[in-house]
Coordinates of C-alpha atoms in Angstrom, one line a residue:
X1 CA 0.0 0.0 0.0
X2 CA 1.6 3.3 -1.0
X3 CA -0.2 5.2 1.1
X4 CA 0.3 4.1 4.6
X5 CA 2.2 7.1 5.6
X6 CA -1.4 9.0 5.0
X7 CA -2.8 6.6 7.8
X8 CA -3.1 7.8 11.6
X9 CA -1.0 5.9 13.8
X10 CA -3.9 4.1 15.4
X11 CA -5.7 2.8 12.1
X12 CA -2.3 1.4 11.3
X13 CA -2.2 -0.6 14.7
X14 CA -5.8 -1.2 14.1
X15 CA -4.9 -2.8 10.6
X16 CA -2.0 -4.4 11.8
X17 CA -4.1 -6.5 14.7
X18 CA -6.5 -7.5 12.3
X19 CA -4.2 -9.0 9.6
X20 CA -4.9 -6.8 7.1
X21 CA -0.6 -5.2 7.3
X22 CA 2.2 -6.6 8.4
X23 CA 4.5 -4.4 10.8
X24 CA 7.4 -5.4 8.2
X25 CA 5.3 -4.1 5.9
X26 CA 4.5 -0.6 7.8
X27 CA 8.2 -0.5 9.0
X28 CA 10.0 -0.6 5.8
X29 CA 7.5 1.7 4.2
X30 CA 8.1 4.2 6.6
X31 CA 12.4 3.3 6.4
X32 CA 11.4 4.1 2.4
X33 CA 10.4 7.4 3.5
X34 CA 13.1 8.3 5.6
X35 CA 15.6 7.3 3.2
X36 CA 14.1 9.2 0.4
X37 CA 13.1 12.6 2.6
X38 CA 15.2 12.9 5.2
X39 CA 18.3 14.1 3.8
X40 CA 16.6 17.3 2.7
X41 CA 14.6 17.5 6.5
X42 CA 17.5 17.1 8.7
X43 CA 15.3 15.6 10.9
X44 CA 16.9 12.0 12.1
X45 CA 20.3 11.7 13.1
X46 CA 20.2 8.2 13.0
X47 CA 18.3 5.3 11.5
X48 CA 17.8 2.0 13.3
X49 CA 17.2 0.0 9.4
X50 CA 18.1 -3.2 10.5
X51 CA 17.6 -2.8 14.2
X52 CA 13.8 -1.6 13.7
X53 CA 13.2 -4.2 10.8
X54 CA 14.2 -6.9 13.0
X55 CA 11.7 -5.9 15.9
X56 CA 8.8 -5.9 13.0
X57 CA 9.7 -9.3 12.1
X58 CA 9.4 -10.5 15.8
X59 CA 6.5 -8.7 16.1
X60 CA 4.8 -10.3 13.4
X61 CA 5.5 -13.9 14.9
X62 CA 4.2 -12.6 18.1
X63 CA 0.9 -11.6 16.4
X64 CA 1.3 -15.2 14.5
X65 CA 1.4 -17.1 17.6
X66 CA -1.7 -15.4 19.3
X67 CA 0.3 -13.4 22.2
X68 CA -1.1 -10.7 23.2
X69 CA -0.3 -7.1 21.4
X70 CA 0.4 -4.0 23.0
X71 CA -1.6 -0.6 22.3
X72 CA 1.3 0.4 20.3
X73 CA 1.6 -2.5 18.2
X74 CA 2.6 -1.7 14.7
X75 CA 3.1 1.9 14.9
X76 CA 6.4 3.2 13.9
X77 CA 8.2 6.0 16.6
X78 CA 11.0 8.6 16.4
X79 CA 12.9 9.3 19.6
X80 CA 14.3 12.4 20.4
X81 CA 17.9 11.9 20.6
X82 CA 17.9 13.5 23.9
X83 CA 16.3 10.5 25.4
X84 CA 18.1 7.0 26.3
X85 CA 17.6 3.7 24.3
X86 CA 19.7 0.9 25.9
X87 CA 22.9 0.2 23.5
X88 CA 22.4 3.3 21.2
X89 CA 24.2 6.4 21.2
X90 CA 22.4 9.5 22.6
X91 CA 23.9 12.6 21.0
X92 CA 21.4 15.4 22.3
X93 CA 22.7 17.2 18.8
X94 CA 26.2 17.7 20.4
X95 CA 29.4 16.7 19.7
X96 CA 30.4 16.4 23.4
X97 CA 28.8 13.1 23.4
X98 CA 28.6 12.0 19.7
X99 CA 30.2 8.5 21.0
X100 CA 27.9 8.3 24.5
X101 CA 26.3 5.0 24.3
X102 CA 23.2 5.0 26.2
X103 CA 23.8 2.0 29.4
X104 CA 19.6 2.1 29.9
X105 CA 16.1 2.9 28.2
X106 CA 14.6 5.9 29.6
X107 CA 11.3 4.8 31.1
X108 CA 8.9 6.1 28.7
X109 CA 11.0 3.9 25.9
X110 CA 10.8 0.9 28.4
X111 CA 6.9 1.5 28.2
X112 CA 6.5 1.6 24.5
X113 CA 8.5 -1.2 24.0
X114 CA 6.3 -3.1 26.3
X115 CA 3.1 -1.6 24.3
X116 CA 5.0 -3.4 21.1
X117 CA 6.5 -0.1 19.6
X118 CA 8.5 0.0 16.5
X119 CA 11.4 2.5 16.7
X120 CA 13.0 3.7 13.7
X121 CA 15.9 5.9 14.7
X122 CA 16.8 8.9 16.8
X123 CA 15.8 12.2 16.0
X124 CA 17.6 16.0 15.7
X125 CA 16.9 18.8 18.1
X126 CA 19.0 22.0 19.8
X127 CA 21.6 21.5 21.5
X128 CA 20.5 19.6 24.7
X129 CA 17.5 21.4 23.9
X130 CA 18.7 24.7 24.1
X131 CA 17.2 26.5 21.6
X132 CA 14.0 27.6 19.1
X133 CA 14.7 26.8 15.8
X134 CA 16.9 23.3 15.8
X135 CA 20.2 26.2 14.0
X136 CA 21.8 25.1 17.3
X137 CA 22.1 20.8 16.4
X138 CA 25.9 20.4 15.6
X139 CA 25.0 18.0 12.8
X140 CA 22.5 20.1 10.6
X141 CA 19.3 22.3 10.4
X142 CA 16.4 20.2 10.4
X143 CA 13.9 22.1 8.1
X144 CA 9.7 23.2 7.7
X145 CA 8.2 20.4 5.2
X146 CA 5.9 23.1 4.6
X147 CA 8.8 25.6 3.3
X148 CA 12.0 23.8 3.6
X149 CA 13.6 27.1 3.8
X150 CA 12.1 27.6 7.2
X151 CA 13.1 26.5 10.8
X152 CA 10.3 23.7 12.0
X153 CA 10.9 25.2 15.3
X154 CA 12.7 23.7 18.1
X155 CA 14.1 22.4 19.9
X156 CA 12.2 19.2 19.6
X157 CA 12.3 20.5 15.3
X158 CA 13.3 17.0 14.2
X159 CA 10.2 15.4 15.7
X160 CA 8.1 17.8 14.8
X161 CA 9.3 17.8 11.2
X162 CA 9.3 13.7 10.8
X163 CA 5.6 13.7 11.8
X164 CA 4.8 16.9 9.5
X165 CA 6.3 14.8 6.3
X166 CA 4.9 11.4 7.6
X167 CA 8.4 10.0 8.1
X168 CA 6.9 8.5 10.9
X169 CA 3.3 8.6 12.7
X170 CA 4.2 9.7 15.9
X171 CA 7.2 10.7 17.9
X172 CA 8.6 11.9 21.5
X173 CA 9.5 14.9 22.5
X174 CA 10.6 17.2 25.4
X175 CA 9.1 20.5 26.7
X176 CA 11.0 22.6 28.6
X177 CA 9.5 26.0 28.0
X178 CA 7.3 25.2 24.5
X179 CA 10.0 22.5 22.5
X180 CA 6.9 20.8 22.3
X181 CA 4.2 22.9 21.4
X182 CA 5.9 25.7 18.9
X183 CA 7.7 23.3 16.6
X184 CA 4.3 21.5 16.2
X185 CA 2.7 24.5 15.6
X186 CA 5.1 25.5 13.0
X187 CA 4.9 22.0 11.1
X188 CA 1.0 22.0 11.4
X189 CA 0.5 19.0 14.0
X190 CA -0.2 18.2 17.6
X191 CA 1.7 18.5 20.4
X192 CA 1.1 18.2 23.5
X193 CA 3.5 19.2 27.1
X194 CA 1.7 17.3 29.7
X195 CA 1.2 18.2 33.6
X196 CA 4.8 18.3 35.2
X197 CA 5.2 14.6 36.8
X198 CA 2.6 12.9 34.8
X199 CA 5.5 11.3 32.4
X200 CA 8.9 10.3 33.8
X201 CA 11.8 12.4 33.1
X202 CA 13.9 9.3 34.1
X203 CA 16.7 8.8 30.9
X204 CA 15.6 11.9 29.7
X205 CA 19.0 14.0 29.4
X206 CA 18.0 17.1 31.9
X207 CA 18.4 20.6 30.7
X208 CA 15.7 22.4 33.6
X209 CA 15.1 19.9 36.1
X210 CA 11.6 21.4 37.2
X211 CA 10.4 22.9 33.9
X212 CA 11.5 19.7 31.2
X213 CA 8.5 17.1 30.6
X214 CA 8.3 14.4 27.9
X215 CA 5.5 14.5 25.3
X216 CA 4.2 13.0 22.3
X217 CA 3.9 14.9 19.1
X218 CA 1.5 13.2 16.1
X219 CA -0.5 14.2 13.5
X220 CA -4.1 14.0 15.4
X221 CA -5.2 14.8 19.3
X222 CA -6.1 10.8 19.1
X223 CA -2.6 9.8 18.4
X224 CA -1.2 12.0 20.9
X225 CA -3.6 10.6 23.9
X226 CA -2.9 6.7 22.3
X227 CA 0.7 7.8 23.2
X228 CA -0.4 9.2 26.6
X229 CA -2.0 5.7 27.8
X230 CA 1.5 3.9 27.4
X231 CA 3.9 7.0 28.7
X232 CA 1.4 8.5 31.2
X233 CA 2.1 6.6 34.4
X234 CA 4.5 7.0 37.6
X235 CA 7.5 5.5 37.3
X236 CA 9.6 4.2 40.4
X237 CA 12.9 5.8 39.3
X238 CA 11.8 9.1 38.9
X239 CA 10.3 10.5 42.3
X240 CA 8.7 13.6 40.5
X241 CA 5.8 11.5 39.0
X242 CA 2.8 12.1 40.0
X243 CA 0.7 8.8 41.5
X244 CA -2.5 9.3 39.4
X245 CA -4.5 6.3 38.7
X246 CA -4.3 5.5 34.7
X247 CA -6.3 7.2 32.2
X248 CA -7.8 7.0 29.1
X249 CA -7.0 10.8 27.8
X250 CA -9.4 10.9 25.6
X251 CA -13.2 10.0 24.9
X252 CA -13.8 10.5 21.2
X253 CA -17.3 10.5 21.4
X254 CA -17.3 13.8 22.6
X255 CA -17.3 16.5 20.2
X256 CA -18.5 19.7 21.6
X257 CA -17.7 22.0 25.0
X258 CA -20.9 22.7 26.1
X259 CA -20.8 24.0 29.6
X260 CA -17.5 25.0 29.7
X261 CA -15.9 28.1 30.3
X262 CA -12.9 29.4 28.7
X263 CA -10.6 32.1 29.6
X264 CA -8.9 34.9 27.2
X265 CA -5.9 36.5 28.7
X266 CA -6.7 39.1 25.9
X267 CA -4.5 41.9 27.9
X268 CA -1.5 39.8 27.4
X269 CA -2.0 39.1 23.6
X270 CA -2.5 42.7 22.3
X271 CA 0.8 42.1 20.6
X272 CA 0.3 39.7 17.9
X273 CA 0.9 40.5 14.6
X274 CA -2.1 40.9 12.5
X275 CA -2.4 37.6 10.6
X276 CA -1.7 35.8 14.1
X277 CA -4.6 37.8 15.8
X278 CA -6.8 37.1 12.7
X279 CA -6.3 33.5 13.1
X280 CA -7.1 33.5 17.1
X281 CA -10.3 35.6 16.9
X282 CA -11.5 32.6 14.4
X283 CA -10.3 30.0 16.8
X284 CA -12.7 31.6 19.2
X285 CA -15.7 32.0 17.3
X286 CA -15.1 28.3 16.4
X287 CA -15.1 27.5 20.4
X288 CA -18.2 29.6 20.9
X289 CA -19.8 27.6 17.9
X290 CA -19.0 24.4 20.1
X291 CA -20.9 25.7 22.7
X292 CA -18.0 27.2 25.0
X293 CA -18.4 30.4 26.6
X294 CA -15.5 32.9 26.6
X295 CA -14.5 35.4 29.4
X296 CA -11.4 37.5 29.7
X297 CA -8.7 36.4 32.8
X298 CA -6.4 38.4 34.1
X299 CA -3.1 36.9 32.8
X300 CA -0.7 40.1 32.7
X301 CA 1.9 39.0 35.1
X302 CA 2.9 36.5 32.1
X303 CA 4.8 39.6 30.7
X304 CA 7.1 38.5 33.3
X305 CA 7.4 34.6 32.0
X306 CA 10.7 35.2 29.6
X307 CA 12.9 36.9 32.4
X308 CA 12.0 34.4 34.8
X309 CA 12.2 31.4 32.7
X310 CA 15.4 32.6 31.1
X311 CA 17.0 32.8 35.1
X312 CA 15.3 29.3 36.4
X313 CA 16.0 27.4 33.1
X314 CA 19.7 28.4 32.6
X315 CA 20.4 28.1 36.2
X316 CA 19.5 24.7 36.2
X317 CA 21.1 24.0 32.9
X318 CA 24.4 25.4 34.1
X319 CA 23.7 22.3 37.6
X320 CA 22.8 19.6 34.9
X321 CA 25.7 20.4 32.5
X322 CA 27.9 20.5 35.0
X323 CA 28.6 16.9 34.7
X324 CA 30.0 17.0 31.2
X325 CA 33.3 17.5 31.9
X326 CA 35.1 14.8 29.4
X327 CA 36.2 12.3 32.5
X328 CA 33.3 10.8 33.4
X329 CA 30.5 11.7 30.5
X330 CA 31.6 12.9 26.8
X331 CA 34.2 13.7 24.7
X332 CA 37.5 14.1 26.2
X333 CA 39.5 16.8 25.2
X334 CA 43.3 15.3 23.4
X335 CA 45.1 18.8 23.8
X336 CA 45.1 19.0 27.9
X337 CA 48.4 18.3 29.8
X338 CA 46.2 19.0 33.5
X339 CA 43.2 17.7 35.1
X340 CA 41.9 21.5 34.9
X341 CA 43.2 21.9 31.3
X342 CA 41.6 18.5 30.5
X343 CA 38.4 20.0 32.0
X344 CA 38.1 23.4 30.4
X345 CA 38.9 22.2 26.7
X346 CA 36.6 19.4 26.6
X347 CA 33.7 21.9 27.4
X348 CA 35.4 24.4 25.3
X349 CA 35.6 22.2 22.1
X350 CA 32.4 20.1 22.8
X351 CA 29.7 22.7 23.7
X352 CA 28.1 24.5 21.1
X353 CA 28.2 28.5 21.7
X354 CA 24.5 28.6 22.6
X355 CA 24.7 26.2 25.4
X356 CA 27.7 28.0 26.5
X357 CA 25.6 31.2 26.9
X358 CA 23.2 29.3 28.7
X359 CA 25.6 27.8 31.1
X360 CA 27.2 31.5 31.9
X361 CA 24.2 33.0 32.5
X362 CA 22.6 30.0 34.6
X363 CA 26.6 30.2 36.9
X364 CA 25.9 34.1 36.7
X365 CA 22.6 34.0 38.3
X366 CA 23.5 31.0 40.8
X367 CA 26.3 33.2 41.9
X368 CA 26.9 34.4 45.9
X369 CA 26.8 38.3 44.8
X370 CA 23.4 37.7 42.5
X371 CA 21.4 34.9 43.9
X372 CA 19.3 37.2 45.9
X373 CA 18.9 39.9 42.6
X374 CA 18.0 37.4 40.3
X375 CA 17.4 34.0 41.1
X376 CA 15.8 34.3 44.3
X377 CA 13.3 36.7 42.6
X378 CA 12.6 34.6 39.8
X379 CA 11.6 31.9 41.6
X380 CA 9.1 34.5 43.8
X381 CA 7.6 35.7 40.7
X382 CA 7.1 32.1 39.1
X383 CA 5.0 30.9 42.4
X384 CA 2.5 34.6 41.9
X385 CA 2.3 33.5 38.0
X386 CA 1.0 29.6 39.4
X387 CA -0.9 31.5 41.7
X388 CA -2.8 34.0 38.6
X389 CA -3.2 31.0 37.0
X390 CA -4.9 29.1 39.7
X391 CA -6.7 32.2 40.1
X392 CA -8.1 32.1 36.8
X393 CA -8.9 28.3 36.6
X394 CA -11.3 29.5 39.6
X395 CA -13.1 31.2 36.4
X396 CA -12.8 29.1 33.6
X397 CA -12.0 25.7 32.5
X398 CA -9.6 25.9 30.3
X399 CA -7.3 29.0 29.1
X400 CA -6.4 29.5 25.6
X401 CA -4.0 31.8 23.6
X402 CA -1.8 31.0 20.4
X403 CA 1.6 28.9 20.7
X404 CA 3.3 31.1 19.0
X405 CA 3.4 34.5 18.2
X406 CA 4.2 33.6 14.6
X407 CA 4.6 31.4 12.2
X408 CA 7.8 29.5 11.3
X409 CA 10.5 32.0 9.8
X410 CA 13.2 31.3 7.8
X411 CA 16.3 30.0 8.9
X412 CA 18.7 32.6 10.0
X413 CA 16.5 35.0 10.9
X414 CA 17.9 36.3 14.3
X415 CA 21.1 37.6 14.9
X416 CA 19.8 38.9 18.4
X417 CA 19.6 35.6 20.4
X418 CA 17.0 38.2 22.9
X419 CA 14.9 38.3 19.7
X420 CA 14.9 34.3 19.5
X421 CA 14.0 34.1 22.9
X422 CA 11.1 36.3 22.8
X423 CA 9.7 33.6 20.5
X424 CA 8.8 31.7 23.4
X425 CA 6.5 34.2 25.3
X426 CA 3.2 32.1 24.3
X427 CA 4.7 29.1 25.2
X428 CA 7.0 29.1 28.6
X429 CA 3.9 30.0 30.8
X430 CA 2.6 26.2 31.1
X431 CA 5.8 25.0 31.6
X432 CA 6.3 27.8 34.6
X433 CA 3.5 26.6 36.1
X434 CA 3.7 23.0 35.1
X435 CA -0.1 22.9 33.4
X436 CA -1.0 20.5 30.6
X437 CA -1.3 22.3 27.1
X438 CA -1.7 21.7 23.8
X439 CA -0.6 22.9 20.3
X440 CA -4.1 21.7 17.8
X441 CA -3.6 23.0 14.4
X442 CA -6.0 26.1 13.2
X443 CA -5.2 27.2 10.1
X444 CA -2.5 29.1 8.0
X445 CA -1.1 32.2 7.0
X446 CA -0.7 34.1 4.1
X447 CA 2.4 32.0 2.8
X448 CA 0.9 28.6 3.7
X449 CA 2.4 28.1 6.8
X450 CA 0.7 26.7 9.6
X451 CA -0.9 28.5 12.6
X452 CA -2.2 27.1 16.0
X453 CA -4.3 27.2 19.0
X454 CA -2.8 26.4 22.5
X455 CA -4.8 24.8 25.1
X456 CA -4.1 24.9 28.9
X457 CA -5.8 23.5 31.5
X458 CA -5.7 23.0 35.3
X459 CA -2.4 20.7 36.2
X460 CA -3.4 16.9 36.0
X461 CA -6.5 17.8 33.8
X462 CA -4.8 16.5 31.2
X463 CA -7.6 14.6 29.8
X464 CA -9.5 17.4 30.0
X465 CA -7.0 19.5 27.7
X466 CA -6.9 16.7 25.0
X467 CA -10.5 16.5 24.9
X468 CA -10.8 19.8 24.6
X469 CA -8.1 19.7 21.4
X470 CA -10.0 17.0 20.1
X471 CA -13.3 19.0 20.2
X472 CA -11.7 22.0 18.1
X473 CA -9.7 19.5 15.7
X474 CA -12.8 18.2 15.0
X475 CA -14.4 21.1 14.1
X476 CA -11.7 22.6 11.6
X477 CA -10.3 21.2 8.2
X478 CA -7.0 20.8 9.3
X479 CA -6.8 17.0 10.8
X480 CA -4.1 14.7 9.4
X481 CA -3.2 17.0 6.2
X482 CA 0.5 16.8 4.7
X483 CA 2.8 19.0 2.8
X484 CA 2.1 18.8 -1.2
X485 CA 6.1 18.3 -0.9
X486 CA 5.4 15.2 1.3
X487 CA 2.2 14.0 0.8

């Protein structure tokens, strides 16, 4: 079938556990796909071919003997290469640990591959996921399918781009203040950053410890909860999951948001550009026509969200990176003649320059003369931004702006790295105040490239968020469709 890549990733799991496909079949279309696209998408840095074709093969003996199959079963998955899988290399995009060959499967890996997951290779991003755009991966750009000449966002752009071009159904990512959301909003799917501590963080290489979650992104809100069911659960090696009892994310069934209230921080958004603010005033009326009703919340201490994340995110970097030091983890340094020499080069020639900024302005903040200015403050003004929020949520159900401020801009397009950060003022709000939210797409601009709605909801009303996503996706055009380059 040459089509399979049009297929959501659940009617291909449905058509492999009634006969109809093999996974051999699905996996070596999908390795056709990669092979033919990717070298013009940048977006894996390495295929498993043989590894993944392999695991289909057993699969379809398992489904031949009568076994039970998981609720992944059949359904091809890129991982973000910032993520573990046991006896491959993790490269988080940098060369400080291009020969790092991951001892353990990050948990959420571990589930998938109990759910009967097919993974096909590992997938580009920022730096350690430092960045906006995926210009910081010391490999190469990964690139829009919509407008290869564009950035698919970042720093989870590699992901987002594979499941844009159908190079794969679905795929992971990490959120740490929007490298979720924004890159799916760029490439015109779904992402979705779950409540903080609903998915385990554990072989997930850290960049913010208390902002970073793991998410799925796909090309429907259904795919993205299917993913949910297997990655959504506590995890004993990682004591910042939440205990929640398991969920099924999503009842599709429901299609509307009658009786439900839902909040417009319109104060805080009187800055979009004209096409974006077009595109949200739509958005709403389309809400209202599901039966939603739509109050303003006060919102306007999020004007603070960029300073504060920017303090909190690199200060934490600058603790987590700390441990690269080319003795025990990374790329040793062949010029050093000390232990301090052997130290200092290794970082020197194995960081890339935007994780080096990050790491002097997180030891800046962190330091005895400036803890009190900056990051003592930060942290102050993140617990009255949890607090607005929660303030809000006593109003509405659900709270909903853009993910982005724009749509995806060409490659090179800030000098400024303050004007590449501002891209993130939509987006690191959820993350500062660990809520659930989703990037559903909502139409496109004047160049055909794709806009979004964000969805955020109270923290572990996750379900709630996705059903919400599901009840707008519904409602628009824009479900499951694929760049003419792609498609």
């Amino acid at each position: 079938m040459k089509d399979l890549h049009t297929f959501s990733a659940k009617k291909l799991r449905d058509l492999f556990l009634k006969g109809d496909l093999s996974a051999e079949t699905i996996t070596k279309h999908f390795l056709s796909r990669i092979q033919t696209h990717n070298k013009r998408l940048g977006a894996f840095l390495k295929v498993f071919d043989e590894k993944s074709q392999k695991q289909a093969r057993a699969l379809d003996k398992k489904r031949s003997a009568g076994k039970p199959l998981g609720k992944l079963a059949g359904i091809p998955i890129g991982i973000k290469d910032n993520t573990h899988i046991q006896g491959e290399i993790t490269t988080c995009a940098s060369k400080f640990l291009e020969h790092y060959r991951a001892p353990f499967s990050a948990s959420v890996v571990r589930f998938m591959e109990e759910e009967d997951a097919l993974f096909l290779g590992k997938l580009n991003l920022d730096e350690f996921s430092m960045g906006s755009s995926n210009e910081n991966s010391a490999y190469m750009n990964a690139h829009n399918p919509w407008n290869t000449a564009c950035t698919p966002g970042g720093s989870s752009g590699g992901s987002a781009a594979a499941v844009s071009a159908r190079l794969v159904p679905m795929a992971t990512g990490s959120d740490t203040g929007g490298s979720i959301r924004q890159p799916a909003a760029f490439c015109g799917i779904v992402g979705f950053k779950p409540t903080y501590g609903r998915v385990s963080r554990y072989g997930l290489v850290a960049f913010g410890s208390s902002l970073d979650q793991i998410g799925p992104l796909a090309s429907s809100v259904e795919d993205a909860a299917l993913m949910m069911e297997t990655i959504g659960r506590p995890c004993s090696h990682d004591p910042t999951t939440l205990s929640l009892p398991a969920d099924s994310y999503l009842d599709a069934s429901i299609t509307d948001l009658k009786g439900k209230v839902i909040g417009v921080p319109w104060s805080f958004l009187n800055n979009l550009q004209t096409t974006s603010q077009k595109n949200f005033q739509t958005s709403i009326d389309t809400l209202k026509d599901l039966g939603a009703k739509i109050e303003e919340v006060d919102l306007s201490l999020l004007r603070y969200s960029i300073a504060v994340y920017y303090i909190l995110a690199t200060a934490e970097a600058s603790t987590n990176l700390s441990r690269f030091d080319g003795i025990r983890y990374g790329t040793r340094s062949a010029s050093g003649s000390s232990f301090e020499e052997i130290y200092q080069k290794s970082r020197n020639e194995g960081f890339g320059d935007e994780v080096k900024k990050r790491i002097l302005l997180g030891t800046f903040v962190l330091s005895a003369g400036h803890q009190d200015e900056f990051y003592r403050k930060a942290q102050k003004m993140r617990y009255l931004i949890q607090k607005s929020f929660n303030e809000a949520f006593a109003k509405c159900d659900y709270v909903v702006m853009p993910t982005s401020p724009v749509s995806a801009f060409p490659l090179n397009s800030f000098q400024d790295p303050f004007d590449m950060y501002l891209q993130d003022i939509l987006s690191i709000p959820a993350n500062l105040a660990c809520l659930p939210a989703v990037s559903v797409p909502a139409g496109f601009d004047e160049k055909n490239m794709p806009l979004s709605l964000q969805i955020l909801g109270p923290q572990c009303h996750d379900s709630l968020v996705l059903q919400a996503a599901h009840a707008f996706e519904k409602a628009t055009p824009y479900k499951h469709r694929i760049p003419e380059a792609f498609a």
